[in-house]
Amino acid sequence: MIRKLLRRVFKRAEPAVTQEPAVIPAELHGIRKEDISPAARKVCYVLQEAGHKAYVVGGAVRDLIAGATPKDFDVATDATPEQVRALFRRSRIIGRRFRIVHVMSGQETIEVSTFRAMNSEESSTDEHGRILQDNVWGSMAEDATRRDFTVNALYYDPSTQTVVDYHHGVADLQQKTLRMIGEPHQRYREDPVRMLRAVRLAAKLGLIIDPDARRPIREMANLLENVPLARLFDEILKLLTSGHAVPCLRQLREEGLHTGLLPMLDVILDQPVGERFVWLSLENTDARVRAGKSVSPGFLFATLLWHQVLTNWNERRARKEPSHPALFAAMGEVLDTQAEKLAITRRISADITEIWALQPRFEKRAGKAPYRLLEQPRYRAGYDFLRLRAESGEIPMELPDWWDNFADAGGNAREEMLQAQPRDPAAAAKKRRRRPRRKAEADSGGSVTAEAGSED
Ligand code: ATP
Ligand code: MG
């Protein structure tokens, strides 16, 4: 206990921002100049030629040393946003909370940020200690210290091919440790999202979260409730589309971070079929991301929330609510509940709804309905979702297989497939009742189609 206290006091007293950084040569960090995108290199050279400091910084340096492929390249400099803007024709200043410059070069956009300090006098915090505003320029050492983890505070200079390291980040990375800069409780209080970042980065790079940084997470998890929903959503989306969603969520669960945050997971993970479905979907997503394919957030959230919709829908049908309106009511209710915890954007909600609404239409294998479904712009997403449902054991595999064959078959073969379908007694009864009507009218009857259309 005393040792712990001493360690904490010692850490606080550490003159972190005045320490001399290590300058690590290429043979020790292993990054080759060619690993850095040409645009990021060029941005550094132009800034340096104009007399500024400029480094590739953050996630890219970390990922390269860890042997991973960086998602993008960020540059940090002592030039102000206006000075950066003046040096690059294709650039613009963006952001209100942090003003940074986007420099466009070919197809790439490089984010250039000015060294910032975490100045406690000038940065304002909310009543929980969360930093609300910290746009205060600082020295390079201060910029390193305001970053979250030691492995994220590394600066690569493409001119000298050295890494400037203020917090032993290279050694931590080589020892597979994710260590917080500063006192972890305080750093989580300032920004609770750092808890999620810790889990994501550890899972992504196979790092162990240092015990000092890991221990407080469980007790501080509730601070995530004070984070704006939109920011939480961005972070969760990053986590789910990191290509490492499965290990990330496993660790979120281990750290006690999943409850409340992802209410869908609380519920789903307790249901065997639901759990299987979610993990399958996440494995699928990870494989796609790693193969460099795009993933649709709408599809992903549609899978994560599907079993809640199913449960709600089944309850409604058990109360004798008509099936189609019951489905739409269930979808609405699930999305509304979710929206209180996680701000799913309107666009993504529309995508989710579309994928869900297509599901009952796959069961109609008679008349013109299957042809119309094939022509739906979202057919592919709906079909992929259907297959996942089958793979998880929710529905028979025969259904997606049938659609596979139907999509591939020629005109005559399609007709034969439709004829071969056993008659659904309910549908047949409906048809009998409708007999007096004209045929065309009876055929247009996909009521889900009409409702799905009006939902859009
Ligand atoms: P990714 O691989 O997802 O891009 P990243 O670490 O680069 O991971 P970014 O959000 O791009 O994440 O952040 C860039 C850098 O900014 C980080 O490497 C870190 O140095 C710093 N940073 C980001 N978020 C925080 C935070 N919440 N607190 C402190 N520093 C942060
Ligand atoms: Mg990044």
Coordinates of C-alpha atoms and ligand atoms in Angstrom, one line a residue:
M1 CA 0.0 0.0 0.0
I2 CA 2.7 2.4 1.0
R3 CA 4.8 1.4 -1.9
K4 CA 1.8 2.0 -4.1
L5 CA 1.4 5.5 -2.7
L6 CA 5.1 6.3 -3.0
R7 CA 5.0 5.1 -6.6
R8 CA 2.1 7.4 -7.3
V9 CA 3.7 10.4 -5.6
F10 CA 6.9 9.6 -7.4
K11 CA 5.2 9.4 -10.7
R12 CA 3.4 12.7 -10.1
A13 CA 6.6 14.4 -9.2
E14 CA 8.4 13.1 -12.2
P15 CA 9.4 16.0 -14.4
A16 CA 8.0 14.2 -17.3
V17 CA 7.9 17.1 -19.7
T18 CA 11.5 18.3 -19.3
Q19 CA 13.1 14.9 -19.7
E20 CA 15.5 14.4 -22.6
P21 CA 14.0 12.0 -25.2
A22 CA 15.8 9.0 -26.5
V23 CA 16.7 9.3 -30.2
I24 CA 16.5 5.8 -31.6
P25 CA 18.3 4.9 -34.8
A26 CA 16.7 2.8 -37.6
E27 CA 18.5 -0.4 -36.8
L28 CA 16.9 -0.4 -33.4
H29 CA 13.3 0.6 -34.3
G30 CA 13.2 -1.1 -37.7
I31 CA 11.0 1.3 -39.6
R32 CA 12.1 1.9 -43.2
K33 CA 11.6 5.2 -44.9
E34 CA 9.6 3.5 -47.6
D35 CA 7.1 2.2 -45.0
I36 CA 5.9 5.8 -44.6
S37 CA 3.4 7.0 -47.3
P38 CA 5.0 9.3 -49.9
A39 CA 2.5 12.0 -49.0
A40 CA 3.4 11.9 -45.3
R41 CA 7.1 12.1 -46.1
K42 CA 6.6 15.0 -48.4
V43 CA 4.6 16.9 -45.8
C44 CA 7.4 16.4 -43.3
Y45 CA 10.1 17.6 -45.8
V46 CA 8.2 20.7 -46.8
L47 CA 7.6 21.7 -43.2
Q48 CA 11.2 21.0 -42.3
E49 CA 12.5 23.0 -45.3
A50 CA 10.5 25.9 -44.1
G51 CA 12.3 25.7 -40.8
H52 CA 9.8 23.8 -38.7
K53 CA 10.0 20.5 -36.8
A54 CA 7.8 17.8 -38.4
Y55 CA 7.4 14.1 -37.6
V56 CA 5.2 11.2 -38.4
V57 CA 3.5 10.5 -35.2
G58 CA 1.1 8.3 -33.2
G59 CA -0.6 5.2 -34.5
A60 CA 1.4 4.9 -37.7
V61 CA 4.8 4.8 -35.9
R62 CA 3.4 2.4 -33.3
D63 CA 1.9 0.1 -35.9
L64 CA 5.0 0.0 -38.0
I65 CA 7.3 -0.9 -35.1
A66 CA 4.8 -3.6 -34.1
G67 CA 4.8 -5.0 -37.6
A68 CA 1.2 -3.9 -38.4
T69 CA 0.1 -1.9 -41.4
P70 CA -0.9 1.6 -40.4
K71 CA -4.4 2.8 -41.2
D72 CA -3.3 6.4 -42.0
F73 CA -0.4 8.7 -41.3
D74 CA -0.5 11.7 -39.1
V75 CA 2.1 14.5 -38.8
A76 CA 2.9 16.6 -35.8
T77 CA 4.7 19.9 -36.1
D78 CA 5.7 23.1 -34.3
A79 CA 4.1 25.1 -37.1
T80 CA 0.7 26.7 -36.3
P81 CA -2.3 25.6 -38.4
E82 CA -2.1 28.9 -40.3
Q83 CA 1.6 28.4 -41.1
V84 CA 0.9 24.8 -42.3
R85 CA -2.0 26.0 -44.4
A86 CA 0.2 28.6 -46.1
L87 CA 2.7 25.9 -47.2
F88 CA 0.3 23.6 -48.9
R89 CA -2.0 24.6 -51.7
R90 CA -4.3 21.7 -51.2
S91 CA -5.0 22.0 -47.5
R92 CA -7.7 23.3 -45.2
I93 CA -8.0 24.0 -41.5
I94 CA -10.6 21.9 -39.8
G95 CA -12.0 21.2 -36.4
R96 CA -13.2 23.4 -33.6
R97 CA -12.1 21.6 -30.5
F98 CA -8.6 20.9 -32.0
R99 CA -7.7 22.9 -35.0
I100 CA -5.8 20.7 -37.4
V101 CA -4.9 20.9 -41.0
H102 CA -5.8 18.4 -43.7
V103 CA -3.2 18.3 -46.4
M104 CA -4.3 16.6 -49.6
S105 CA -1.6 14.9 -51.7
G106 CA -2.7 12.7 -54.6
Q107 CA -5.4 10.4 -53.2
E108 CA -4.1 10.8 -49.6
T109 CA -5.1 13.2 -46.9
I110 CA -2.5 13.8 -44.2
E111 CA -3.6 15.1 -40.8
V112 CA -1.2 17.7 -39.6
S113 CA -1.5 18.8 -36.0
T114 CA 0.4 21.4 -34.0
F115 CA 2.2 20.3 -30.9
R116 CA -0.2 20.7 -28.0
A117 CA 0.2 20.9 -24.3
M118 CA -2.2 19.6 -21.7
N119 CA -2.2 22.8 -19.7
S120 CA -4.3 22.2 -16.6
E121 CA -4.8 25.9 -16.0
E122 CA -6.1 26.7 -19.4
S123 CA -7.9 23.4 -20.2
S124 CA -11.3 23.2 -18.7
T125 CA -12.8 20.0 -17.2
D126 CA -16.3 19.0 -16.3
E127 CA -17.3 18.0 -12.8
H128 CA -16.0 14.5 -13.3
G129 CA -12.6 15.8 -14.3
R130 CA -13.1 15.2 -18.0
I131 CA -11.2 17.5 -20.3
L132 CA -13.6 19.6 -22.4
Q133 CA -11.1 21.8 -24.2
D134 CA -7.4 21.6 -24.6
N135 CA -6.4 23.5 -27.6
V136 CA -3.2 25.0 -26.2
W137 CA 0.0 24.9 -28.2
G138 CA 3.0 23.4 -26.5
S139 CA 6.5 22.1 -26.9
M140 CA 7.2 18.7 -28.5
A141 CA 7.9 17.2 -25.0
E142 CA 4.5 18.5 -23.8
D143 CA 2.9 17.1 -26.9
A144 CA 4.4 13.7 -26.1
T145 CA 3.2 13.9 -22.5
R146 CA -0.5 14.7 -23.3
R147 CA -0.8 11.5 -25.4
D148 CA -2.3 8.5 -23.8
F149 CA 0.0 5.5 -24.0
T150 CA 3.8 5.4 -24.3
V151 CA 3.6 3.5 -27.5
N152 CA 1.5 6.4 -29.0
A153 CA 4.1 9.0 -28.1
L154 CA 6.6 8.2 -30.8
Y155 CA 7.9 10.6 -33.4
Y156 CA 9.5 9.4 -36.6
D157 CA 11.6 11.8 -38.6
P158 CA 11.9 10.6 -42.2
S159 CA 15.0 12.8 -42.8
T160 CA 17.1 11.2 -40.2
Q161 CA 15.1 8.0 -40.0
T162 CA 15.2 8.2 -36.2
V163 CA 12.4 7.8 -33.7
V164 CA 12.2 10.4 -30.9
D165 CA 10.9 8.7 -27.8
Y166 CA 10.1 10.6 -24.6
H167 CA 8.4 7.8 -22.6
H168 CA 10.2 4.5 -23.4
G169 CA 7.6 3.7 -25.9
V170 CA 9.8 1.7 -28.2
A171 CA 11.0 -0.5 -25.4
D172 CA 7.4 -1.0 -24.2
L173 CA 6.3 -1.9 -27.6
Q174 CA 9.1 -4.4 -28.0
Q175 CA 8.1 -5.9 -24.6
K176 CA 4.5 -6.0 -25.7
T177 CA 3.3 -3.7 -23.0
L178 CA 0.7 -1.0 -23.2
R179 CA 1.7 1.6 -20.5
M180 CA -0.1 4.8 -19.7
I181 CA 1.8 8.0 -19.7
G182 CA 1.2 9.6 -16.2
E183 CA -1.1 8.4 -13.5
P184 CA -3.8 6.1 -15.0
H185 CA -6.7 7.1 -12.7
Q186 CA -6.2 10.7 -13.6
R187 CA -5.8 10.0 -17.3
Y188 CA -9.0 7.9 -17.4
R189 CA -10.8 10.6 -15.5
E190 CA -9.7 13.3 -18.0
D191 CA -10.9 11.1 -20.8
P192 CA -12.8 7.8 -20.1
V193 CA -12.5 6.8 -23.8
R194 CA -8.9 6.0 -23.0
M195 CA -10.2 2.8 -21.3
L196 CA -11.7 1.7 -24.6
R197 CA -8.6 2.7 -26.5
A198 CA -6.5 0.6 -24.1
V199 CA -8.6 -2.5 -24.9
R200 CA -8.7 -1.8 -28.6
L201 CA -4.9 -1.2 -29.0
A202 CA -4.0 -4.1 -26.8
A203 CA -6.2 -6.5 -28.7
K204 CA -5.1 -5.1 -32.1
L205 CA -1.4 -5.4 -31.4
G206 CA -1.3 -8.3 -29.0
L207 CA -0.1 -6.1 -26.1
I208 CA -0.6 -6.7 -22.4
I209 CA -2.2 -3.8 -20.6
D210 CA 0.3 -2.8 -17.8
P211 CA -1.3 -3.8 -14.5
D212 CA -1.3 -0.1 -13.3
A213 CA -3.3 0.9 -16.3
R214 CA -5.5 -2.2 -16.3
R215 CA -6.5 -2.2 -12.6
P216 CA -8.5 1.0 -12.5
I217 CA -10.6 0.2 -15.6
R218 CA -13.1 -2.0 -13.8
E219 CA -13.8 0.6 -11.1
M220 CA -13.9 3.5 -13.5
A221 CA -15.9 1.9 -16.2
N222 CA -19.0 3.9 -15.2
L223 CA -17.3 7.2 -16.2
L224 CA -18.0 6.2 -19.8
E225 CA -21.6 7.3 -19.1
N226 CA -20.4 10.9 -19.2
V227 CA -18.9 10.7 -22.6
P228 CA -20.9 12.2 -25.4
L229 CA -22.8 9.5 -27.3
A230 CA -21.4 10.5 -30.7
R231 CA -17.8 10.1 -29.5
L232 CA -18.7 6.8 -27.9
F233 CA -20.2 5.7 -31.2
D234 CA -17.1 6.6 -33.1
E235 CA -14.9 4.7 -30.7
I236 CA -17.1 1.6 -30.8
L237 CA -17.2 1.7 -34.5
K238 CA -13.4 1.9 -34.6
L239 CA -13.3 -1.1 -32.3
L240 CA -15.8 -3.2 -34.3
T241 CA -14.1 -2.4 -37.6
S242 CA -10.5 -2.7 -36.4
G243 CA -10.1 -6.2 -37.9
H244 CA -9.8 -7.4 -34.3
A245 CA -13.3 -7.1 -33.1
V246 CA -13.4 -10.6 -31.6
P247 CA -10.4 -10.2 -29.3
C248 CA -11.5 -6.6 -28.6
L249 CA -14.9 -7.7 -27.4
R250 CA -13.5 -10.6 -25.5
Q251 CA -11.3 -8.2 -23.6
L252 CA -14.0 -5.7 -23.1
R253 CA -16.0 -8.4 -21.4
E254 CA -13.1 -9.4 -19.3
E255 CA -12.5 -5.8 -18.2
G256 CA -16.2 -5.3 -17.4
L257 CA -16.5 -2.6 -20.0
H258 CA -19.2 -4.1 -22.2
T259 CA -22.2 -3.8 -19.8
G260 CA -24.3 -0.7 -20.4
L261 CA -22.0 0.4 -23.2
L262 CA -23.4 -2.2 -25.6
P263 CA -26.7 -3.2 -24.1
M264 CA -27.1 -5.5 -27.1
L265 CA -24.2 -7.5 -25.9
D266 CA -25.5 -7.8 -22.4
V267 CA -28.6 -9.4 -23.7
I268 CA -27.3 -11.4 -26.6
L269 CA -24.3 -12.9 -25.1
D270 CA -26.6 -14.8 -22.7
Q271 CA -28.5 -16.5 -25.5
P272 CA -26.7 -19.4 -27.1
V273 CA -27.9 -18.8 -30.6
G274 CA -27.6 -15.1 -30.3
E275 CA -24.1 -15.3 -29.0
R276 CA -23.1 -17.6 -31.9
F277 CA -24.6 -15.2 -34.4
V278 CA -22.8 -12.2 -33.0
W279 CA -19.4 -13.9 -32.9
L280 CA -19.9 -15.3 -36.4
S281 CA -20.7 -11.9 -37.6
L282 CA -17.7 -10.3 -35.9
E283 CA -15.4 -13.0 -37.2
N284 CA -16.8 -12.3 -40.7
T285 CA -16.2 -8.6 -40.3
D286 CA -12.6 -9.2 -39.0
A287 CA -11.8 -11.4 -42.0
R288 CA -13.2 -8.8 -44.4
V289 CA -11.2 -6.0 -42.8
R290 CA -8.1 -8.0 -42.8
A291 CA -8.6 -8.9 -46.5
G292 CA -8.8 -5.1 -47.2
K293 CA -12.5 -5.3 -48.0
S294 CA -15.0 -2.7 -46.9
V295 CA -17.4 -3.3 -44.0
S296 CA -20.8 -1.7 -43.7
P297 CA -21.5 -0.3 -40.2
G298 CA -25.2 -0.8 -40.9
F299 CA -24.7 -4.5 -41.6
L300 CA -22.6 -4.9 -38.5
F301 CA -25.1 -3.2 -36.1
A302 CA -28.0 -5.1 -37.8
T303 CA -26.3 -8.3 -36.8
L304 CA -25.5 -7.1 -33.3
L305 CA -29.1 -6.1 -32.6
W306 CA -30.9 -8.8 -34.5
H307 CA -31.6 -11.2 -31.7
Q308 CA -33.2 -8.4 -29.7
V309 CA -35.5 -7.7 -32.6
L310 CA -36.3 -11.4 -32.9
T311 CA -37.2 -11.7 -29.2
N312 CA -39.3 -8.5 -29.3
W313 CA -41.0 -9.6 -32.6
N314 CA -41.7 -13.1 -31.2
E315 CA -43.3 -11.6 -28.1
R316 CA -45.5 -9.5 -30.2
R317 CA -46.6 -12.3 -32.4
A318 CA -47.3 -14.4 -29.3
R319 CA -49.7 -11.6 -28.3
K320 CA -51.3 -12.1 -31.7
E321 CA -50.1 -8.9 -33.3
P322 CA -50.0 -9.2 -37.1
S323 CA -46.6 -10.3 -38.2
H324 CA -45.4 -7.4 -40.4
P325 CA -46.4 -4.5 -38.3
A326 CA -45.1 -6.4 -35.3
L327 CA -41.7 -6.7 -37.0
F328 CA -41.5 -2.9 -37.7
A329 CA -42.6 -2.1 -34.2
A330 CA -39.9 -4.4 -32.8
M331 CA -37.3 -2.8 -35.0
G332 CA -38.3 0.6 -33.9
E333 CA -38.2 -0.3 -30.3
V334 CA -34.8 -1.9 -30.4
L335 CA -33.3 1.0 -32.3
D336 CA -34.8 3.5 -29.8
T337 CA -33.5 1.7 -26.8
Q338 CA -30.1 1.4 -28.4
A339 CA -30.1 5.1 -29.3
E340 CA -30.2 6.0 -25.6
K341 CA -26.8 4.3 -25.1
L342 CA -25.1 4.7 -28.4
A343 CA -25.8 7.4 -31.0
I344 CA -26.2 5.3 -34.1
T345 CA -26.3 7.8 -36.9
R346 CA -29.5 8.3 -38.9
R347 CA -27.9 6.9 -42.0
I348 CA -26.7 3.8 -40.3
S349 CA -30.2 3.3 -38.7
A350 CA -31.7 3.4 -42.2
D351 CA -29.3 0.8 -43.4
I352 CA -30.0 -1.4 -40.4
T353 CA -33.8 -1.2 -40.9
E354 CA -33.5 -2.0 -44.6
I355 CA -31.5 -5.2 -43.9
W356 CA -33.9 -6.3 -41.2
A357 CA -37.0 -5.5 -43.3
L358 CA -35.7 -7.7 -46.2
Q359 CA -35.5 -10.8 -44.0
P360 CA -39.2 -12.0 -44.1
R361 CA -39.1 -11.4 -47.9
F362 CA -36.7 -14.3 -48.3
E363 CA -39.3 -16.6 -47.0
K364 CA -41.7 -15.8 -49.9
R365 CA -40.7 -18.2 -52.6
A366 CA -43.7 -18.0 -54.9
G367 CA -45.1 -15.7 -57.6
K368 CA -43.2 -12.6 -58.6
A369 CA -41.9 -11.7 -55.1
P370 CA -38.5 -13.6 -55.5
Y371 CA -37.8 -11.8 -58.7
R372 CA -38.5 -8.4 -57.1
L373 CA -36.3 -9.3 -54.2
L374 CA -33.4 -10.1 -56.5
E375 CA -33.7 -6.7 -58.0
Q376 CA -33.5 -4.9 -54.7
P377 CA -30.4 -2.7 -54.4
R378 CA -29.8 -4.1 -50.9
Y379 CA -30.4 -7.8 -52.0
R380 CA -26.7 -8.7 -51.4
A381 CA -26.6 -7.3 -47.8
G382 CA -29.9 -9.0 -47.0
Y383 CA -28.7 -12.3 -48.4
D384 CA -25.4 -12.2 -46.5
F385 CA -27.4 -11.5 -43.4
L386 CA -29.7 -14.4 -44.1
R387 CA -26.7 -16.7 -44.6
L388 CA -25.3 -15.6 -41.3
R389 CA -28.6 -16.4 -39.6
A390 CA -28.4 -19.9 -41.1
E391 CA -24.8 -20.4 -40.1
S392 CA -25.6 -19.6 -36.6
G393 CA -28.4 -22.2 -36.5
E394 CA -31.3 -19.8 -36.4
I395 CA -32.9 -20.9 -39.7
P396 CA -32.3 -23.9 -42.0
M397 CA -29.3 -23.6 -44.4
E398 CA -31.7 -24.7 -47.1
L399 CA -33.1 -21.1 -47.3
P400 CA -29.9 -19.3 -48.3
D401 CA -28.9 -22.3 -50.5
W402 CA -32.2 -22.0 -52.3
W403 CA -31.5 -18.3 -52.9
D404 CA -28.0 -19.0 -54.2
N405 CA -29.4 -21.4 -56.7
F406 CA -32.3 -19.2 -57.6
A407 CA -30.0 -16.2 -58.2
D408 CA -27.7 -18.3 -60.5
A409 CA -30.5 -20.1 -62.4
G410 CA -31.8 -19.2 -65.8
G411 CA -35.4 -18.2 -66.5
N412 CA -36.9 -21.7 -66.9
A413 CA -35.0 -23.2 -64.1
R414 CA -36.2 -20.4 -61.8
E415 CA -39.8 -21.1 -62.7
E416 CA -39.2 -24.8 -61.9
M417 CA -37.7 -23.9 -58.6
L418 CA -40.8 -21.8 -57.7
Q419 CA -43.2 -24.6 -58.8
A420 CA -41.3 -27.1 -56.7
Q421 CA -41.9 -25.1 -53.5
P422 CA -44.3 -26.8 -51.2
R423 CA -47.4 -24.7 -50.9
D424 CA -47.6 -22.7 -47.7
P425 CA -51.0 -23.5 -46.3
A426 CA -51.5 -20.0 -44.9
A427 CA -50.6 -18.3 -48.2
A428 CA -52.8 -20.7 -50.0
A429 CA -55.7 -19.9 -47.8
K430 CA -55.1 -16.2 -48.3
K431 CA -55.1 -16.7 -52.1
R432 CA -58.4 -18.5 -51.9
R433 CA -59.9 -15.6 -50.0
R434 CA -58.5 -13.2 -52.6
R435 CA -59.8 -15.1 -55.6
P436 CA -62.5 -12.6 -56.6
R437 CA -59.8 -9.9 -57.1
R438 CA -57.8 -9.4 -60.3
K439 CA -54.7 -11.5 -60.6
A440 CA -52.2 -8.6 -60.9
E441 CA -53.5 -7.0 -57.7
A442 CA -53.2 -10.3 -55.8
D443 CA -49.6 -10.6 -57.0
S444 CA -48.5 -7.2 -55.9
G445 CA -49.3 -8.2 -52.4
G446 CA -45.9 -8.2 -50.6
S447 CA -47.0 -6.1 -47.7
V448 CA -43.5 -6.1 -46.2
T449 CA -42.3 -4.6 -49.5
A450 CA -44.7 -1.7 -49.1
E451 CA -43.8 -1.2 -45.5
A452 CA -40.1 -1.5 -46.1
G453 CA -40.5 1.1 -48.9
S454 CA -42.3 3.5 -46.7
E455 CA -39.7 3.1 -43.9
D456 CA -36.9 4.4 -46.1
Ligands
ATP1 P1 -5.7 4.1 -34.9 O1 -4.9 2.9 -35.3 O2 -7.1 3.7 -34.6 O3 -5.6 5.3 -35.8 P2 -4.4 5.8 -33.1 O4 -3.7 5.6 -31.8 O5 -3.6 6.4 -34.2 O6 -5.1 4.5 -33.5 P3 -6.0 8.2 -33.3 O7 -7.4 8.4 -32.8 O8 -5.7 8.2 -34.8 O9 -5.6 6.8 -32.8 O10 -5.1 9.1 -32.5 C1 -3.8 9.5 -32.9 C2 -2.9 9.8 -31.7 O11 -3.4 10.8 -30.9 C3 -2.7 8.6 -30.8 O12 -1.7 7.7 -31.2 C4 -2.4 9.3 -29.5 O13 -1.0 9.7 -29.5 C5 -3.2 10.5 -29.5 N1 -4.6 10.3 -28.9 C6 -5.7 9.9 -29.5 N2 -6.7 9.8 -28.6 C7 -6.2 10.2 -27.5 C8 -6.8 10.3 -26.2 N3 -8.0 10.1 -25.9 N4 -6.0 10.8 -25.2 C9 -4.7 11.1 -25.4 N5 -4.1 10.9 -26.6 C10 -4.8 10.5 -27.6
MG2 MG -4.5 7.1 -36.2

